[in-house]
Amino acid sequence: MPGGRVRVAGFLTYSRSVFCFVADPNSSKTALYGGLLANIGIAISKFVAAYFTRSSAMLSEGIHSLVDSGNAVLLLYGVNRSQKPADAQHPFGHSKELYFWGLIVAVLIFAIGGGMSFYEGIKHIEHPEPLTDPLWNYVVLGVSIGFEAWAFYLAMKALLVNRAENLSFWGILRASKDPAVFASVLENLAALLGLLLALLGVFFGHLLNNPFLDGAASIAIGLLLMLVAVFLVARTRTLLVGEGVDADTLQALQTIAHEQPGVEAIRPPLTMYLGPADVILALDVQFQPNLTAQQVEVAIEQLQDAIRARYPEFKRIFIEAKSVLNRQRHATDAPPQPASTPA
């Protein structure tokens, strides 16, 4: 998600707020507001620099940072919408709102973040700005790095809340089903790299008296943001279309089902993420034919309880009892028996 943009001596980098969500709504909103404050702090640093340097470019970037902060408002709106209860028109709730707004933000990162950085880099190479006193550039970069490091810490903290063991950093990112969490981590990581590029560019630009380094760094930052955006678009698209749980969880579900008394056989479970902590499960179960309808009903409740005890994110579990249905079909399809005649 585009955060505060920092144009320093021709550089256009993006500083990312932590728009991270976890299963706990309170933690989600805490991270959101914390990231928004960081983004606003970066914008203020630009306005202060614009006041002292009388730089129209820095003033413009301060305004852009405030505009980009609107993405935080979009995601706050998205997380609030995703928590709305189910209604007649949306019987499964609104959890997928989070995936929709995550996709919108990913598109904005590509268009506004990467596109504008790339454009500014090309423009600065064609029309390089004269080098000036870099003091305020260093001040803005230092403040931005400080805020961004805090934002990245919050994002990583949210990502590691429910991490699986024996997974690498990239494995944890791929395993996360919350687009705001893995998006904020990647965005903040890209932002920190961009700010470091800007810092190096300012230093070597003045050291070598070469203003073209500004534009080159801005182009590199734009390409980095576009790469992050492409990953986020692809990832959120699969979640929005309907992604299921991983193979290990599917195997565990089958194991839980087979361990229940009265279960004879099951078909592969069908699952889909409606939200980061909201999964739907459809399961075809063949119960032992000697069970009565009441016993099957009890067995279904026990199976649902066993699944939710291990995986509380399965909010909706639909189990089709094959033995009862088969008996009902056989009873319906059986030809009528002739009435017996008294001897």
PDB file of C-alpha atoms in Angstrom, residues 7-314:
ATOM      1  CA  ARG A   7      11.431  13.078  -2.779  1.00  0.00           C
ATOM      2  CA  VAL A   8      14.917  14.009  -1.684  1.00  0.00           C
ATOM      3  CA  ALA A   9      17.221  15.774  -4.148  1.00  0.00           C
ATOM      4  CA  GLY A  10      15.358  14.166  -6.999  1.00  0.00           C
ATOM      5  CA  PHE A  11      14.673  10.845  -5.283  1.00  0.00           C
ATOM      6  CA  LEU A  12      11.167   9.527  -5.059  1.00  0.00           C
ATOM      7  CA  THR A  13      10.888   6.738  -2.547  1.00  0.00           C
ATOM      8  CA  TYR A  14       7.965   5.302  -0.762  1.00  0.00           C
ATOM      9  CA  SER A  15       7.648   5.016   2.942  1.00  0.00           C
ATOM     10  CA  ARG A  16       5.212   2.394   4.039  1.00  0.00           C
ATOM     11  CA  SER A  17       2.802   2.443   6.878  1.00  0.00           C
ATOM     12  CA  VAL A  18       2.035  -0.766   8.686  1.00  0.00           C
ATOM     13  CA  PHE A  19      -1.377  -1.722   7.528  1.00  0.00           C
ATOM     14  CA  CYS A  20      -1.301  -5.131   9.106  1.00  0.00           C
ATOM     15  CA  PHE A  21      -4.190  -7.264  10.225  1.00  0.00           C
ATOM     16  CA  VAL A  22      -4.243 -10.238  12.515  1.00  0.00           C
ATOM     17  CA  ALA A  23      -7.094 -12.451  13.583  1.00  0.00           C
ATOM     18  CA  ASP A  24      -7.698 -10.285  16.672  1.00  0.00           C
ATOM     19  CA  PRO A  25      -9.628  -7.211  15.460  1.00  0.00           C
ATOM     20  CA  ASN A  26      -8.206  -5.041  18.235  1.00  0.00           C
ATOM     21  CA  SER A  27      -4.620  -5.881  17.274  1.00  0.00           C
ATOM     22  CA  SER A  28      -5.505  -5.238  13.649  1.00  0.00           C
ATOM     23  CA  LYS A  29      -6.800  -1.752  14.276  1.00  0.00           C
ATOM     24  CA  THR A  30      -3.959  -0.956  16.651  1.00  0.00           C
ATOM     25  CA  ALA A  31      -1.448  -1.757  13.902  1.00  0.00           C
ATOM     26  CA  LEU A  32      -3.483   0.205  11.375  1.00  0.00           C
ATOM     27  CA  TYR A  33      -3.624   3.340  13.471  1.00  0.00           C
ATOM     28  CA  GLY A  34       0.038   2.976  14.392  1.00  0.00           C
ATOM     29  CA  GLY A  35       1.000   2.776  10.729  1.00  0.00           C
ATOM     30  CA  LEU A  36      -1.196   5.729   9.878  1.00  0.00           C
ATOM     31  CA  LEU A  37       0.505   7.835  12.552  1.00  0.00           C
ATOM     32  CA  ALA A  38       3.895   6.851  11.148  1.00  0.00           C
ATOM     33  CA  ASN A  39       2.809   7.889   7.684  1.00  0.00           C
ATOM     34  CA  ILE A  40       1.519  11.238   8.920  1.00  0.00           C
ATOM     35  CA  GLY A  41       4.778  11.784  10.801  1.00  0.00           C
ATOM     36  CA  ILE A  42       6.708  11.326   7.567  1.00  0.00           C
ATOM     37  CA  ALA A  43       4.438  13.843   5.834  1.00  0.00           C
ATOM     38  CA  ILE A  44       5.028  16.381   8.620  1.00  0.00           C
ATOM     39  CA  SER A  45       8.795  16.009   8.225  1.00  0.00           C
ATOM     40  CA  LYS A  46       8.422  16.866   4.538  1.00  0.00           C
ATOM     41  CA  PHE A  47       6.306  19.925   5.258  1.00  0.00           C
ATOM     42  CA  VAL A  48       8.894  21.149   7.759  1.00  0.00           C
ATOM     43  CA  ALA A  49      11.667  20.614   5.204  1.00  0.00           C
ATOM     44  CA  ALA A  50       9.603  22.421   2.557  1.00  0.00           C
ATOM     45  CA  TYR A  51       9.124  25.391   4.899  1.00  0.00           C
ATOM     46  CA  PHE A  52      12.833  25.829   5.576  1.00  0.00           C
ATOM     47  CA  THR A  53      14.081  25.054   2.071  1.00  0.00           C
ATOM     48  CA  ARG A  54      11.200  26.716   0.180  1.00  0.00           C
ATOM     49  CA  SER A  55      11.212  23.638  -2.014  1.00  0.00           C
ATOM     50  CA  SER A  56       8.055  23.222  -4.080  1.00  0.00           C
ATOM     51  CA  ALA A  57       9.016  19.598  -4.796  1.00  0.00           C
ATOM     52  CA  MET A  58       9.191  18.803  -1.080  1.00  0.00           C
ATOM     53  CA  LEU A  59       5.870  20.584  -0.480  1.00  0.00           C
ATOM     54  CA  SER A  60       4.315  18.557  -3.272  1.00  0.00           C
ATOM     55  CA  GLU A  61       5.630  15.343  -1.762  1.00  0.00           C
ATOM     56  CA  GLY A  62       4.215  16.293   1.630  1.00  0.00           C
ATOM     57  CA  ILE A  63       0.793  16.653   0.042  1.00  0.00           C
ATOM     58  CA  HIS A  64       1.287  13.349  -1.759  1.00  0.00           C
ATOM     59  CA  SER A  65       2.091  11.663   1.542  1.00  0.00           C
ATOM     60  CA  LEU A  66      -1.190  12.848   3.011  1.00  0.00           C
ATOM     61  CA  VAL A  67      -3.042  11.662  -0.068  1.00  0.00           C
ATOM     62  CA  ASP A  68      -1.335   8.284   0.091  1.00  0.00           C
ATOM     63  CA  SER A  69      -2.359   8.022   3.739  1.00  0.00           C
ATOM     64  CA  GLY A  70      -5.874   7.637   2.394  1.00  0.00           C
ATOM     65  CA  ASN A  71      -4.942   4.040   1.652  1.00  0.00           C
ATOM     66  CA  ALA A  72      -4.894   3.456   5.389  1.00  0.00           C
ATOM     67  CA  VAL A  73      -8.422   4.792   5.556  1.00  0.00           C
ATOM     68  CA  LEU A  74      -9.413   2.424   2.743  1.00  0.00           C
ATOM     69  CA  LEU A  75      -8.009  -0.537   4.630  1.00  0.00           C
ATOM     70  CA  LEU A  76      -9.633   0.551   7.875  1.00  0.00           C
ATOM     71  CA  TYR A  77     -12.881   0.679   5.960  1.00  0.00           C
ATOM     72  CA  GLY A  78     -12.139  -2.758   4.540  1.00  0.00           C
ATOM     73  CA  VAL A  79     -11.403  -4.353   7.908  1.00  0.00           C
ATOM     74  CA  ASN A  80     -14.555  -2.835   9.384  1.00  0.00           C
ATOM     75  CA  ARG A  81     -16.602  -4.120   6.451  1.00  0.00           C
ATOM     76  CA  SER A  82     -15.087  -7.591   6.788  1.00  0.00           C
ATOM     77  CA  GLN A  83     -16.313  -7.781  10.389  1.00  0.00           C
ATOM     78  CA  LYS A  84     -19.937  -7.092   9.523  1.00  0.00           C
ATOM     79  CA  PRO A  85     -22.256  -9.967  10.466  1.00  0.00           C
ATOM     80  CA  ALA A  86     -23.927 -12.134   7.868  1.00  0.00           C
ATOM     81  CA  ASP A  87     -27.220 -10.994   6.388  1.00  0.00           C
ATOM     82  CA  ALA A  88     -29.758 -12.275   3.875  1.00  0.00           C
ATOM     83  CA  GLN A  89     -27.763 -10.999   0.904  1.00  0.00           C
ATOM     84  CA  HIS A  90     -24.408 -12.185   2.292  1.00  0.00           C
ATOM     85  CA  PRO A  91     -25.172 -15.391   4.224  1.00  0.00           C
ATOM     86  CA  PHE A  92     -21.480 -16.219   4.669  1.00  0.00           C
ATOM     87  CA  GLY A  93     -20.607 -12.777   5.992  1.00  0.00           C
ATOM     88  CA  HIS A  94     -18.360 -10.062   4.571  1.00  0.00           C
ATOM     89  CA  SER A  95     -14.913 -11.497   5.355  1.00  0.00           C
ATOM     90  CA  LYS A  96     -13.793 -11.341   1.707  1.00  0.00           C
ATOM     91  CA  GLU A  97     -14.026  -7.541   1.845  1.00  0.00           C
ATOM     92  CA  LEU A  98     -10.499  -7.667   3.259  1.00  0.00           C
ATOM     93  CA  TYR A  99      -9.241  -9.493   0.176  1.00  0.00           C
ATOM     94  CA  PHE A 100     -10.979  -7.014  -2.124  1.00  0.00           C
ATOM     95  CA  TRP A 101      -9.449  -3.961  -0.478  1.00  0.00           C
ATOM     96  CA  GLY A 102      -6.082  -5.708  -0.328  1.00  0.00           C
ATOM     97  CA  LEU A 103      -6.273  -6.126  -4.099  1.00  0.00           C
ATOM     98  CA  ILE A 104      -7.196  -2.454  -4.561  1.00  0.00           C
ATOM     99  CA  VAL A 105      -4.216  -1.369  -2.464  1.00  0.00           C
ATOM    100  CA  ALA A 106      -1.882  -3.644  -4.442  1.00  0.00           C
ATOM    101  CA  VAL A 107      -3.041  -1.986  -7.666  1.00  0.00           C
ATOM    102  CA  LEU A 108      -2.438   1.443  -6.118  1.00  0.00           C
ATOM    103  CA  ILE A 109       1.089   0.421  -5.145  1.00  0.00           C
ATOM    104  CA  PHE A 110       1.813  -0.484  -8.763  1.00  0.00           C
ATOM    105  CA  ALA A 111       0.177   2.597 -10.296  1.00  0.00           C
ATOM    106  CA  ILE A 112       0.971   5.326  -7.766  1.00  0.00           C
ATOM    107  CA  GLY A 113       3.991   3.926  -5.969  1.00  0.00           C
ATOM    108  CA  GLY A 114       5.933   2.203  -8.696  1.00  0.00           C
ATOM    109  CA  GLY A 115       4.586   4.231 -11.611  1.00  0.00           C
ATOM    110  CA  MET A 116       5.216   7.651 -10.096  1.00  0.00           C
ATOM    111  CA  SER A 117       8.665   6.667  -8.835  1.00  0.00           C
ATOM    112  CA  PHE A 118       9.618   5.416 -12.295  1.00  0.00           C
ATOM    113  CA  TYR A 119       8.197   8.541 -13.953  1.00  0.00           C
ATOM    114  CA  GLU A 120       9.981  10.884 -11.543  1.00  0.00           C
ATOM    115  CA  GLY A 121      13.238   9.054 -12.153  1.00  0.00           C
ATOM    116  CA  ILE A 122      12.956   9.432 -15.927  1.00  0.00           C
ATOM    117  CA  LYS A 123      12.007  13.090 -15.568  1.00  0.00           C
ATOM    118  CA  HIS A 124      14.928  13.808 -13.274  1.00  0.00           C
ATOM    119  CA  ILE A 125      17.402  12.151 -15.631  1.00  0.00           C
ATOM    120  CA  GLU A 126      16.077  14.255 -18.510  1.00  0.00           C
ATOM    121  CA  HIS A 127      16.024  17.445 -16.420  1.00  0.00           C
ATOM    122  CA  PRO A 128      18.408  17.028 -13.482  1.00  0.00           C
ATOM    123  CA  GLU A 129      17.969  19.423 -10.583  1.00  0.00           C
ATOM    124  CA  PRO A 130      20.966  21.356  -9.304  1.00  0.00           C
ATOM    125  CA  LEU A 131      22.483  19.954  -6.139  1.00  0.00           C
ATOM    126  CA  THR A 132      21.791  21.968  -2.973  1.00  0.00           C
ATOM    127  CA  ASP A 133      22.687  21.724   0.695  1.00  0.00           C
ATOM    128  CA  PRO A 134      21.821  18.113   1.626  1.00  0.00           C
ATOM    129  CA  LEU A 135      21.209  18.842   5.337  1.00  0.00           C
ATOM    130  CA  TRP A 136      17.409  18.814   5.119  1.00  0.00           C
ATOM    131  CA  ASN A 137      17.565  15.812   2.812  1.00  0.00           C
ATOM    132  CA  TYR A 138      19.387  13.890   5.521  1.00  0.00           C
ATOM    133  CA  VAL A 139      16.927  15.113   8.163  1.00  0.00           C
ATOM    134  CA  VAL A 140      13.895  13.950   6.164  1.00  0.00           C
ATOM    135  CA  LEU A 141      15.526  10.639   5.325  1.00  0.00           C
ATOM    136  CA  GLY A 142      16.514  10.062   8.946  1.00  0.00           C
ATOM    137  CA  VAL A 143      13.016  10.793  10.245  1.00  0.00           C
ATOM    138  CA  SER A 144      11.456   8.648   7.520  1.00  0.00           C
ATOM    139  CA  ILE A 145      13.754   5.711   8.260  1.00  0.00           C
ATOM    140  CA  GLY A 146      12.915   5.975  11.953  1.00  0.00           C
ATOM    141  CA  PHE A 147       9.160   5.940  11.356  1.00  0.00           C
ATOM    142  CA  GLU A 148       9.498   3.222   8.738  1.00  0.00           C
ATOM    143  CA  ALA A 149      11.567   0.981  11.004  1.00  0.00           C
ATOM    144  CA  TRP A 150       8.861   1.289  13.666  1.00  0.00           C
ATOM    145  CA  ALA A 151       6.206   0.448  11.072  1.00  0.00           C
ATOM    146  CA  PHE A 152       8.191  -2.566   9.866  1.00  0.00           C
ATOM    147  CA  TYR A 153       8.546  -3.796  13.447  1.00  0.00           C
ATOM    148  CA  LEU A 154       4.775  -3.666  13.921  1.00  0.00           C
ATOM    149  CA  ALA A 155       4.215  -5.482  10.629  1.00  0.00           C
ATOM    150  CA  MET A 156       6.657  -8.265  11.514  1.00  0.00           C
ATOM    151  CA  LYS A 157       5.102  -8.575  14.952  1.00  0.00           C
ATOM    152  CA  ALA A 158       1.693  -9.121  13.346  1.00  0.00           C
ATOM    153  CA  LEU A 159       3.098 -11.604  10.830  1.00  0.00           C
ATOM    154  CA  LEU A 160       4.770 -13.732  13.502  1.00  0.00           C
ATOM    155  CA  VAL A 161       1.709 -13.988  15.758  1.00  0.00           C
ATOM    156  CA  ASN A 162       0.461 -17.258  14.258  1.00  0.00           C
ATOM    157  CA  ARG A 163       3.590 -18.402  12.459  1.00  0.00           C
ATOM    158  CA  ALA A 164       4.151 -22.082  11.840  1.00  0.00           C
ATOM    159  CA  GLU A 165       7.319 -23.723  13.082  1.00  0.00           C
ATOM    160  CA  ASN A 166      10.229 -24.613  10.800  1.00  0.00           C
ATOM    161  CA  LEU A 167       9.262 -22.037   8.175  1.00  0.00           C
ATOM    162  CA  SER A 168      11.588 -19.490   6.638  1.00  0.00           C
ATOM    163  CA  PHE A 169      10.721 -15.814   6.337  1.00  0.00           C
ATOM    164  CA  TRP A 170       9.412 -16.290   2.799  1.00  0.00           C
ATOM    165  CA  GLY A 171       7.601 -19.446   3.849  1.00  0.00           C
ATOM    166  CA  ILE A 172       5.773 -17.515   6.557  1.00  0.00           C
ATOM    167  CA  LEU A 173       4.840 -14.842   4.023  1.00  0.00           C
ATOM    168  CA  ARG A 174       3.458 -17.408   1.589  1.00  0.00           C
ATOM    169  CA  ALA A 175       1.581 -19.239   4.350  1.00  0.00           C
ATOM    170  CA  SER A 176      -0.152 -16.082   5.577  1.00  0.00           C
ATOM    171  CA  LYS A 177      -3.747 -15.746   4.414  1.00  0.00           C
ATOM    172  CA  ASP A 178      -4.041 -12.141   5.546  1.00  0.00           C
ATOM    173  CA  PRO A 179      -3.149  -9.818   2.646  1.00  0.00           C
ATOM    174  CA  ALA A 180      -2.727  -6.825   4.914  1.00  0.00           C
ATOM    175  CA  VAL A 181      -0.113  -8.638   6.996  1.00  0.00           C
ATOM    176  CA  PHE A 182       2.121  -9.942   4.222  1.00  0.00           C
ATOM    177  CA  ALA A 183       1.520  -6.803   2.165  1.00  0.00           C
ATOM    178  CA  SER A 184       2.601  -4.499   4.966  1.00  0.00           C
ATOM    179  CA  VAL A 185       5.735  -6.560   5.622  1.00  0.00           C
ATOM    180  CA  LEU A 186       6.798  -6.479   1.972  1.00  0.00           C
ATOM    181  CA  GLU A 187       5.868  -2.822   1.559  1.00  0.00           C
ATOM    182  CA  ASN A 188       7.789  -1.718   4.612  1.00  0.00           C
ATOM    183  CA  LEU A 189      10.760  -3.851   3.637  1.00  0.00           C
ATOM    184  CA  ALA A 190      10.730  -2.317   0.155  1.00  0.00           C
ATOM    185  CA  ALA A 191      10.353   1.141   1.678  1.00  0.00           C
ATOM    186  CA  LEU A 192      13.362   0.679   3.947  1.00  0.00           C
ATOM    187  CA  LEU A 193      15.439  -0.509   1.006  1.00  0.00           C
ATOM    188  CA  GLY A 194      14.237   2.490  -0.980  1.00  0.00           C
ATOM    189  CA  LEU A 195      15.135   4.918   1.780  1.00  0.00           C
ATOM    190  CA  LEU A 196      18.594   3.386   2.032  1.00  0.00           C
ATOM    191  CA  LEU A 197      18.981   3.787  -1.725  1.00  0.00           C
ATOM    192  CA  ALA A 198      17.934   7.410  -1.388  1.00  0.00           C
ATOM    193  CA  LEU A 199      20.415   7.961   1.426  1.00  0.00           C
ATOM    194  CA  LEU A 200      23.224   6.467  -0.637  1.00  0.00           C
ATOM    195  CA  GLY A 201      22.147   8.484  -3.648  1.00  0.00           C
ATOM    196  CA  VAL A 202      22.189  11.761  -1.757  1.00  0.00           C
ATOM    197  CA  PHE A 203      25.598  10.984  -0.329  1.00  0.00           C
ATOM    198  CA  PHE A 204      27.264   9.843  -3.554  1.00  0.00           C
ATOM    199  CA  GLY A 205      25.416  12.423  -5.638  1.00  0.00           C
ATOM    200  CA  HIS A 206      27.051  15.207  -3.643  1.00  0.00           C
ATOM    201  CA  LEU A 207      30.332  13.360  -3.278  1.00  0.00           C
ATOM    202  CA  LEU A 208      30.650  12.825  -7.036  1.00  0.00           C
ATOM    203  CA  ASN A 209      28.701  15.958  -7.997  1.00  0.00           C
ATOM    204  CA  ASN A 210      26.447  13.801 -10.175  1.00  0.00           C
ATOM    205  CA  PRO A 211      22.714  14.720 -10.071  1.00  0.00           C
ATOM    206  CA  PHE A 212      21.814  11.852 -12.421  1.00  0.00           C
ATOM    207  CA  LEU A 213      22.164   9.408  -9.526  1.00  0.00           C
ATOM    208  CA  ASP A 214      18.893  10.794  -8.154  1.00  0.00           C
ATOM    209  CA  GLY A 215      16.920   9.683 -11.172  1.00  0.00           C
ATOM    210  CA  ALA A 216      18.634   6.307 -11.381  1.00  0.00           C
ATOM    211  CA  ALA A 217      17.775   5.522  -7.766  1.00  0.00           C
ATOM    212  CA  SER A 218      14.167   6.619  -8.255  1.00  0.00           C
ATOM    213  CA  ILE A 219      13.823   4.273 -11.246  1.00  0.00           C
ATOM    214  CA  ALA A 220      15.254   1.394  -9.203  1.00  0.00           C
ATOM    215  CA  ILE A 221      12.807   2.122  -6.390  1.00  0.00           C
ATOM    216  CA  GLY A 222       9.911   2.229  -8.851  1.00  0.00           C
ATOM    217  CA  LEU A 223      10.839  -1.163 -10.280  1.00  0.00           C
ATOM    218  CA  LEU A 224      11.129  -2.594  -6.763  1.00  0.00           C
ATOM    219  CA  LEU A 225       7.655  -1.358  -5.839  1.00  0.00           C
ATOM    220  CA  MET A 226       6.194  -2.708  -9.083  1.00  0.00           C
ATOM    221  CA  LEU A 227       7.690  -6.111  -8.324  1.00  0.00           C
ATOM    222  CA  VAL A 228       6.156  -6.083  -4.845  1.00  0.00           C
ATOM    223  CA  ALA A 229       2.817  -4.982  -6.287  1.00  0.00           C
ATOM    224  CA  VAL A 230       2.773  -7.797  -8.863  1.00  0.00           C
ATOM    225  CA  PHE A 231       3.339 -10.345  -6.089  1.00  0.00           C
ATOM    226  CA  LEU A 232       0.571  -8.808  -3.970  1.00  0.00           C
ATOM    227  CA  VAL A 233      -1.893  -8.723  -6.867  1.00  0.00           C
ATOM    228  CA  ALA A 234      -1.236 -12.383  -7.658  1.00  0.00           C
ATOM    229  CA  ARG A 235      -1.482 -13.409  -4.006  1.00  0.00           C
ATOM    230  CA  THR A 236      -4.654 -11.504  -3.175  1.00  0.00           C
ATOM    231  CA  ARG A 237      -6.269 -12.655  -6.428  1.00  0.00           C
ATOM    232  CA  THR A 238      -5.992 -16.314  -5.414  1.00  0.00           C
ATOM    233  CA  LEU A 239      -7.448 -15.539  -1.997  1.00  0.00           C
ATOM    234  CA  LEU A 240     -10.283 -13.541  -3.508  1.00  0.00           C
ATOM    235  CA  VAL A 241     -11.121 -16.280  -6.020  1.00  0.00           C
ATOM    236  CA  GLY A 242     -11.162 -18.902  -3.269  1.00  0.00           C
ATOM    237  CA  GLU A 243      -8.034 -20.542  -1.855  1.00  0.00           C
ATOM    238  CA  GLY A 244      -8.186 -23.658   0.300  1.00  0.00           C
ATOM    239  CA  VAL A 245      -6.089 -24.786   3.237  1.00  0.00           C
ATOM    240  CA  ASP A 246      -2.679 -26.387   2.768  1.00  0.00           C
ATOM    241  CA  ALA A 247      -2.062 -30.093   2.209  1.00  0.00           C
ATOM    242  CA  ASP A 248      -0.959 -30.730   5.804  1.00  0.00           C
ATOM    243  CA  THR A 249      -4.200 -29.301   7.159  1.00  0.00           C
ATOM    244  CA  LEU A 250      -6.242 -31.384   4.701  1.00  0.00           C
ATOM    245  CA  GLN A 251      -4.455 -34.511   5.870  1.00  0.00           C
ATOM    246  CA  ALA A 252      -5.023 -33.561   9.506  1.00  0.00           C
ATOM    247  CA  LEU A 253      -8.745 -33.079   8.836  1.00  0.00           C
ATOM    248  CA  GLN A 254      -8.987 -36.573   7.380  1.00  0.00           C
ATOM    249  CA  THR A 255      -7.110 -37.994  10.354  1.00  0.00           C
ATOM    250  CA  ILE A 256      -9.474 -36.281  12.794  1.00  0.00           C
ATOM    251  CA  ALA A 257     -12.480 -37.631  10.898  1.00  0.00           C
ATOM    252  CA  HIS A 258     -11.161 -41.206  10.798  1.00  0.00           C
ATOM    253  CA  GLU A 259     -10.516 -41.102  14.552  1.00  0.00           C
ATOM    254  CA  GLN A 260     -14.175 -40.433  15.309  1.00  0.00           C
ATOM    255  CA  PRO A 261     -16.324 -43.433  16.290  1.00  0.00           C
ATOM    256  CA  GLY A 262     -18.816 -44.514  13.676  1.00  0.00           C
ATOM    257  CA  VAL A 263     -16.913 -43.061  10.703  1.00  0.00           C
ATOM    258  CA  GLU A 264     -16.322 -45.626   7.976  1.00  0.00           C
ATOM    259  CA  ALA A 265     -14.863 -43.515   5.154  1.00  0.00           C
ATOM    260  CA  ILE A 266     -14.572 -39.916   3.977  1.00  0.00           C
ATOM    261  CA  ARG A 267     -13.964 -38.079   0.747  1.00  0.00           C
ATOM    262  CA  PRO A 268     -11.224 -35.428   0.414  1.00  0.00           C
ATOM    263  CA  PRO A 269     -12.354 -32.310   2.311  1.00  0.00           C
ATOM    264  CA  LEU A 270     -13.296 -29.162   0.397  1.00  0.00           C
ATOM    265  CA  THR A 271     -12.164 -25.900   2.015  1.00  0.00           C
ATOM    266  CA  MET A 272     -12.046 -22.206   1.184  1.00  0.00           C
ATOM    267  CA  TYR A 273     -10.789 -19.133   3.013  1.00  0.00           C
ATOM    268  CA  LEU A 274     -13.499 -16.515   3.381  1.00  0.00           C
ATOM    269  CA  GLY A 275     -11.140 -14.395   5.483  1.00  0.00           C
ATOM    270  CA  PRO A 276      -7.835 -14.713   7.364  1.00  0.00           C
ATOM    271  CA  ALA A 277      -9.574 -16.446  10.288  1.00  0.00           C
ATOM    272  CA  ASP A 278     -12.739 -17.652   8.570  1.00  0.00           C
ATOM    273  CA  VAL A 279     -12.636 -20.956   6.679  1.00  0.00           C
ATOM    274  CA  ILE A 280     -15.517 -22.962   5.252  1.00  0.00           C
ATOM    275  CA  LEU A 281     -15.352 -26.782   5.207  1.00  0.00           C
ATOM    276  CA  ALA A 282     -17.494 -29.275   3.286  1.00  0.00           C
ATOM    277  CA  LEU A 283     -16.995 -32.933   4.178  1.00  0.00           C
ATOM    278  CA  ASP A 284     -18.644 -36.083   2.818  1.00  0.00           C
ATOM    279  CA  VAL A 285     -18.614 -38.765   5.514  1.00  0.00           C
ATOM    280  CA  GLN A 286     -19.663 -42.399   5.186  1.00  0.00           C
ATOM    281  CA  PHE A 287     -20.895 -43.545   8.579  1.00  0.00           C
ATOM    282  CA  GLN A 288     -21.291 -47.150   9.605  1.00  0.00           C
ATOM    283  CA  PRO A 289     -24.572 -48.519   8.227  1.00  0.00           C
ATOM    284  CA  ASN A 290     -25.743 -49.848  11.583  1.00  0.00           C
ATOM    285  CA  LEU A 291     -25.980 -46.333  13.101  1.00  0.00           C
ATOM    286  CA  THR A 292     -29.383 -44.821  13.614  1.00  0.00           C
ATOM    287  CA  ALA A 293     -30.195 -41.307  12.433  1.00  0.00           C
ATOM    288  CA  GLN A 294     -29.905 -40.022  15.990  1.00  0.00           C
ATOM    289  CA  GLN A 295     -26.508 -41.673  16.449  1.00  0.00           C
ATOM    290  CA  VAL A 296     -25.312 -40.152  13.176  1.00  0.00           C
ATOM    291  CA  GLU A 297     -26.443 -36.722  14.355  1.00  0.00           C
ATOM    292  CA  VAL A 298     -24.435 -37.129  17.556  1.00  0.00           C
ATOM    293  CA  ALA A 299     -21.407 -38.333  15.574  1.00  0.00           C
ATOM    294  CA  ILE A 300     -21.612 -35.277  13.304  1.00  0.00           C
ATOM    295  CA  GLU A 301     -21.625 -32.929  16.301  1.00  0.00           C
ATOM    296  CA  GLN A 302     -18.642 -34.736  17.809  1.00  0.00           C
ATOM    297  CA  LEU A 303     -16.750 -34.478  14.525  1.00  0.00           C
ATOM    298  CA  GLN A 304     -17.472 -30.761  14.234  1.00  0.00           C
ATOM    299  CA  ASP A 305     -16.344 -30.177  17.820  1.00  0.00           C
ATOM    300  CA  ALA A 306     -13.124 -32.138  17.243  1.00  0.00           C
ATOM    301  CA  ILE A 307     -12.293 -30.120  14.127  1.00  0.00           C
ATOM    302  CA  ARG A 308     -13.008 -26.759  15.773  1.00  0.00           C
ATOM    303  CA  ALA A 309     -11.001 -27.717  18.865  1.00  0.00           C
ATOM    304  CA  ARG A 310      -7.884 -27.988  16.698  1.00  0.00           C
ATOM    305  CA  TYR A 311      -8.779 -25.458  14.004  1.00  0.00           C
ATOM    306  CA  PRO A 312     -10.990 -22.698  15.449  1.00  0.00           C
ATOM    307  CA  GLU A 313     -10.826 -20.798  12.151  1.00  0.00           C
ATOM    308  CA  PHE A 314     -13.302 -23.296  10.653  1.00  0.00           C
TER     309      PHE A 314
END
